[in-house]
Coordinates of N, CA and C in Angstrom, one line a residue:
T1 N -17.6 -0.2 -13.4 CA -17.4 -0.3 -12.4 C -16.5 -1.1 -11.8
Q2 N -15.5 -1.2 -11.3 CA -14.8 -1.7 -10.7 C -15.3 -3.5 -10.3
E3 N -15.2 -4.3 -10.3 CA -15.2 -5.2 -10.0 C -14.0 -6.6 -8.9
I4 N -14.1 -7.2 -8.1 CA -13.2 -7.2 -6.9 C -12.9 -9.2 -7.5
I5 N -11.9 -9.2 -8.0 CA -11.9 -10.3 -8.6 C -11.3 -11.6 -8.0
K6 N -10.2 -11.1 -6.7 CA -10.2 -11.8 -5.6 C -10.0 -10.9 -4.3
K7 N -10.1 -11.5 -3.5 CA -10.5 -10.7 -2.2 C -9.6 -11.9 -0.6
K8 N -9.4 -11.1 -0.1 CA -8.8 -11.5 0.9 C -9.2 -10.9 2.6
E9 N -9.7 -11.1 3.2 CA -10.1 -10.3 4.8 C -8.7 -11.2 5.6
L10 N -8.3 -9.7 6.5 CA -7.5 -10.5 7.2 C -8.2 -9.7 8.6
P11 N -7.0 -10.1 9.9 CA -8.3 -9.7 11.1 C -7.9 -8.1 10.7
Y12 N -7.0 -7.0 10.4 CA -6.9 -6.2 10.5 C -7.3 -5.2 8.8
G13 N -7.7 -6.0 8.1 CA -7.8 -5.1 6.8 C -8.5 -6.5 6.0
V14 N -8.4 -5.9 4.3 CA -9.3 -6.3 3.1 C -8.0 -6.1 2.4
I15 N -7.8 -7.3 1.5 CA -6.5 -7.1 0.4 C -7.9 -7.5 -1.0
E16 N -8.1 -6.7 -2.5 CA -8.3 -7.1 -3.1 C -7.8 -6.9 -4.5
L17 N -8.1 -8.1 -4.9 CA -7.3 -7.9 -6.3 C -8.5 -6.7 -7.5
R18 N -8.9 -5.8 -7.7 CA -10.1 -5.9 -9.1 C -9.5 -5.7 -10.4
S19 N -10.5 -5.3 -10.7 CA -11.1 -5.8 -12.5 C -9.9 -4.9 -13.7
D20 N -10.0 -3.9 -12.4 CA -9.1 -2.7 -13.6 C -7.4 -2.8 -13.3
N21 N -7.3 -3.9 -12.3 CA -5.3 -4.4 -11.8 C -5.1 -4.2 -11.0
I22 N -5.9 -3.3 -10.4 CA -5.5 -3.0 -9.1 C -5.6 -3.5 -7.7
L23 N -4.3 -3.7 -6.8 CA -4.2 -4.2 -6.0 C -4.7 -3.3 -4.9
A24 N -5.5 -3.6 -4.1 CA -5.6 -2.2 -3.2 C -6.1 -3.2 -1.5
F25 N -5.3 -2.6 -0.6 CA -5.2 -2.8 0.6 C -6.2 -1.6 1.4
R26 N -7.3 -2.2 2.7 CA -8.1 -1.6 2.4 C -7.8 -1.5 4.1
P27 N -7.1 -1.0 5.4 CA -7.4 -1.2 7.0 C -8.8 -1.4 7.0
C28 N -9.0 -2.0 8.6 CA -9.9 -2.1 9.2 C -10.1 -0.5 9.7
V29 N -10.9 0.2 9.7 CA -10.8 1.6 10.0 C -11.2 1.6 11.3
N30 N -11.6 0.8 12.3 CA -11.6 0.3 13.9 C -10.7 0.0 14.2
C31 N -10.1 -0.8 13.9 CA -8.9 -2.1 14.2 C -7.4 -2.4 14.4
F32 N -7.9 -0.9 13.2 CA -5.9 -1.1 12.7 C -5.8 0.4 12.8
K33 N -4.7 0.9 13.0 CA -4.3 2.2 13.6 C -2.6 2.4 12.8
E34 N -2.0 1.4 12.9 CA -0.4 1.5 12.8 C 0.6 -0.2 12.0
Y35 N 1.1 0.2 11.1 CA 2.2 -1.3 10.4 C 2.7 -1.2 10.9
N36 N 3.6 -2.8 11.2 CA 4.7 -3.0 11.7 C 4.9 -4.2 11.1
L37 N 6.4 -4.5 11.9 CA 7.4 -5.6 10.8 C 6.4 -6.8 10.8
E38 N 5.6 -7.6 11.3 CA 5.0 -7.9 11.7 C 4.0 -8.3 10.5
I39 N 3.5 -7.6 10.8 CA 1.8 -6.8 9.7 C 2.4 -6.8 8.0
L40 N 3.7 -6.3 8.1 CA 4.4 -6.2 6.8 C 4.8 -7.3 6.0
K41 N 5.4 -7.9 6.6 CA 5.8 -9.5 6.3 C 4.4 -10.0 5.8
E42 N 3.5 -10.3 6.9 CA 2.5 -10.8 6.7 C 1.7 -10.3 5.3
L43 N 1.2 -9.1 5.2 CA 0.6 -8.3 3.7 C 1.9 -8.7 2.8
H44 N 3.2 -9.1 2.5 CA 4.1 -9.0 1.4 C 3.8 -10.5 1.2
Q45 N 3.3 -11.5 2.4 CA 2.7 -12.7 1.4 C 1.6 -12.6 0.7
E46 N 0.9 -12.1 1.0 CA -0.9 -12.8 1.4 C -0.5 -11.3 -0.4
F47 N -0.1 -10.4 -0.3 CA -0.1 -9.8 -1.9 C 0.7 -10.4 -2.8
V48 N 1.5 -11.4 -2.6 CA 2.5 -11.7 -3.6 C 1.7 -12.9 -4.3
A49 N 0.5 -13.6 -3.2 CA -0.1 -15.0 -3.3 C -1.3 -14.3 -4.0
I50 N -2.5 -12.9 -3.8 CA -3.0 -12.9 -4.8 C -2.7 -12.6 -5.9
T51 N -1.8 -11.8 -6.1 CA -1.0 -11.4 -7.3 C -0.5 -12.6 -8.6
D52 N -0.2 -13.1 -7.8 CA -0.1 -14.6 -8.2 C 1.8 -14.4 -8.7
G53 N 2.1 -13.6 -8.1 CA 3.6 -13.0 -7.9 C 3.7 -12.0 -9.4
K54 N 2.7 -11.5 -9.8 CA 3.0 -10.5 -10.9 C 2.9 -8.9 -10.6
P55 N 3.8 -8.2 -10.0 CA 3.0 -7.2 -9.6 C 2.6 -6.3 -10.3
K56 N 1.7 -5.8 -9.1 CA -0.1 -4.5 -10.1 C 0.5 -3.6 -9.4
P57 N -0.1 -2.1 -10.0 CA -1.1 -0.9 -9.1 C -1.2 -1.4 -7.8
Y58 N -0.7 -0.7 -7.0 CA -1.2 -0.5 -5.7 C -1.5 0.5 -5.0
M59 N -2.3 0.6 -4.3 CA -3.3 1.9 -3.1 C -3.6 1.0 -2.0
A60 N -3.7 1.8 -1.2 CA -3.5 1.6 0.2 C -4.2 2.5 1.4
D61 N -5.6 2.3 1.2 CA -6.0 3.5 2.0 C -5.7 3.5 3.1
N62 N -4.9 4.8 3.4 CA -4.5 4.8 5.1 C -4.8 6.3 5.1
S63 N -6.2 6.6 5.0 CA -6.5 7.4 5.6 C -6.8 7.4 7.0
Y64 N -7.0 6.6 7.8 CA -7.2 6.2 9.1 C -5.8 5.8 9.9
I65 N -4.9 5.5 8.8 CA -3.6 4.8 9.7 C -2.7 6.3 10.9
T66 N -2.5 6.2 12.0 CA -2.0 7.2 12.9 C -0.1 6.9 12.9
G67 N -0.4 5.4 12.9 CA 1.5 5.1 13.1 C 2.6 5.2 12.3
I68 N 3.8 5.7 12.5 CA 4.8 6.0 11.6 C 5.5 4.3 11.5
V69 N 6.3 4.8 10.2 CA 7.0 3.5 10.4 C 8.0 3.8 10.7
N70 N 8.6 2.9 11.2 CA 10.4 3.4 11.3 C 11.6 2.7 10.2
K71 N 13.1 3.0 10.9 CA 13.7 3.0 9.7 C 13.3 1.4 9.0
E72 N 13.3 0.6 10.4 CA 13.4 -0.7 10.0 C 12.7 -1.9 9.0
E73 N 11.4 -0.7 9.6 CA 9.9 -1.2 8.3 C 10.5 -0.6 7.3
Q74 N 10.7 0.6 7.1 CA 11.1 1.4 5.9 C 11.8 0.4 4.8
A75 N 12.7 -0.1 5.5 CA 14.4 -0.8 4.9 C 13.2 -2.2 4.6
Y76 N 12.4 -3.2 5.1 CA 11.8 -3.8 4.7 C 10.8 -3.1 3.4
I77 N 10.0 -2.4 3.6 CA 9.2 -2.2 2.6 C 10.2 -1.8 0.6
H78 N 11.3 -0.9 1.3 CA 12.4 -1.0 0.5 C 12.5 -2.2 -0.7
E79 N 13.4 -3.6 0.4 CA 13.5 -4.4 0.1 C 12.5 -5.5 -1.0
N80 N 10.9 -5.7 -0.6 CA 10.3 -6.7 -1.3 C 9.0 -5.5 -2.2
F81 N 8.7 -4.9 -1.7 CA 7.8 -3.7 -1.8 C 7.6 -4.2 -3.6
S82 N 8.8 -4.2 -4.3 CA 8.4 -4.3 -5.8 C 7.7 -6.0 -6.0
D83 N 7.9 -6.5 -5.1 CA 7.8 -8.0 -5.4 C 6.7 -8.3 -5.9
F84 N 5.4 -7.1 -5.5 CA 3.8 -7.3 -5.6 C 3.5 -5.6 -6.3
A85 N 4.1 -4.6 -6.2 CA 3.9 -3.8 -7.0 C 4.7 -2.9 -8.0
T86 N 3.8 -2.9 -8.6 CA 4.4 -1.7 -9.8 C 5.1 -0.3 -9.3
H87 N 3.8 0.2 -8.7 CA 4.0 1.9 -8.3 C 2.6 2.0 -7.7
S88 N 2.9 2.7 -6.5 CA 2.2 2.7 -5.1 C 1.4 3.8 -5.0
A89 N -0.3 4.2 -5.0 CA -0.8 5.6 -4.9 C -1.0 5.1 -3.1
I90 N -0.8 6.1 -2.1 CA -1.4 5.9 -0.8 C -2.1 7.0 -0.4
I91 N -3.3 6.7 -0.2 CA -4.5 7.6 0.9 C -4.3 7.8 1.7
T92 N -4.1 9.4 2.0 CA -4.2 9.6 3.5 C -4.5 11.4 3.2
H93 N -5.0 11.8 4.4 CA -5.0 13.1 5.1 C -3.9 13.5 6.4
S94 N -3.0 12.9 7.0 CA -1.9 12.7 7.3 C -0.9 14.0 6.9
P95 N -0.5 14.8 8.0 CA 0.6 15.2 7.3 C 2.1 14.9 7.6
I96 N 1.9 13.9 9.0 CA 3.2 13.5 9.4 C 3.5 12.2 8.2
M97 N 2.5 11.5 7.7 CA 2.3 10.5 7.0 C 3.3 11.0 5.3
K98 N 2.7 12.1 5.3 CA 3.1 13.0 4.0 C 4.6 13.1 4.1
V99 N 5.0 13.7 5.4 CA 6.4 13.9 5.5 C 6.9 12.5 5.9
L100 N 6.7 11.5 6.1 CA 7.3 10.0 6.2 C 7.4 9.4 4.9
I101 N 6.9 10.3 3.5 CA 6.9 8.8 2.2 C 7.8 9.9 2.1
N102 N 7.6 11.6 2.2 CA 8.8 12.3 1.3 C 10.1 12.0 1.8
T103 N 10.5 11.6 3.0 CA 11.6 11.2 3.2 C 12.3 9.9 2.7
Y104 N 11.0 8.7 3.3 CA 11.2 7.5 2.6 C 11.6 7.8 1.3
N105 N 11.2 8.3 0.7 CA 11.4 9.3 -0.9 C 12.7 9.3 -1.1
R106 N 13.3 10.1 -0.8 CA 14.5 11.0 0.2 C 15.8 9.7 0.3
I107 N 15.5 8.9 0.9 CA 16.2 8.1 1.9 C 16.7 6.9 0.7
F108 N 15.4 6.0 0.5 CA 15.8 5.2 -0.4 C 15.5 5.1 -2.3
N109 N 15.8 6.3 -1.9 CA 15.2 6.0 -3.4 C 14.6 5.3 -4.8
P110 N 12.9 4.7 -4.4 CA 12.7 3.7 -3.7 C 12.6 2.9 -5.6
K111 N 12.7 1.9 -5.9 CA 12.5 1.0 -6.6 C 10.6 0.8 -7.5
V112 N 10.0 1.5 -6.3 CA 8.7 1.1 -7.1 C 8.3 2.6 -6.4
E113 N 7.3 3.7 -7.5 CA 7.2 5.0 -6.9 C 5.6 5.0 -6.0
I114 N 6.2 5.9 -5.3 CA 5.1 6.3 -3.9 C 4.1 7.4 -4.4
R115 N 3.0 7.9 -4.4 CA 3.2 8.9 -5.0 C 1.4 9.0 -3.5
L116 N 0.9 10.2 -3.0 CA 0.2 10.5 -2.2 C -0.8 11.2 -2.7
F117 N -2.3 10.9 -2.2 CA -3.9 11.3 -2.6 C -4.9 11.5 -1.4
S118 N -5.1 12.3 -1.8 CA -6.5 12.7 -0.5 C -7.6 12.0 -0.8
S119 N -8.0 11.6 -2.1 CA -8.9 10.6 -2.8 C -8.8 9.1 -3.3
E120 N -10.1 8.5 -3.4 CA -9.1 6.5 -4.0 C -9.4 7.1 -5.7
E121 N -10.5 8.2 -6.0 CA -10.7 8.4 -7.3 C -9.2 9.2 -8.1
Q122 N -8.7 10.1 -6.9 CA -7.2 9.7 -7.4 C -6.1 9.4 -7.6
A123 N -6.4 8.4 -6.4 CA -5.0 7.5 -7.0 C -5.8 6.6 -7.7
V124 N -6.7 6.2 -8.3 CA -7.3 5.1 -9.5 C -6.4 5.6 -10.6
N125 N -7.0 7.1 -10.8 CA -6.7 8.0 -11.9 C -5.6 7.3 -12.4
W126 N -4.7 8.0 -11.1 CA -2.7 7.9 -11.4 C -2.7 6.6 -11.5
L127 N -3.1 6.0 -10.9 CA -2.1 4.5 -11.2 C -3.3 3.8 -12.4
Q128 N -4.0 3.5 -12.7 CA -4.3 3.6 -13.8 C -3.4 4.3 -15.5
N129 N -3.3 6.0 -15.2 CA -2.1 6.5 -16.2 C -0.8 6.1 -16.3
E130 N -0.5 6.0 -15.0 CA 1.0 5.6 -15.0 C 2.2 4.3 -16.1

């Protein structure tokens, strides 16, 4: 079983550094529906702080996220993702999110590989074996 080594609670979700070396973000199901540039910048700072500036496998449970990330936000992610993530697993059931991530991967040719999964178990398995 995984232990949480470090945890940071934010008004819109929880950041966890797990004993298996995975950095996880769990957005608040009831209060958080979409990312914006301000939140991305705050998350970036918190992720770098909790990992001590050493990139880790990253997992975000975006199962309940409905918002669309615009081009400016995608560019910010592209420029800053590698500061805290070695590769990234996003949990989603959204067809829109799948189109967004596939488009992002095509446009930016990202430094950090992003894969989509429908369950946390699949995401963790991929992150641990990459």
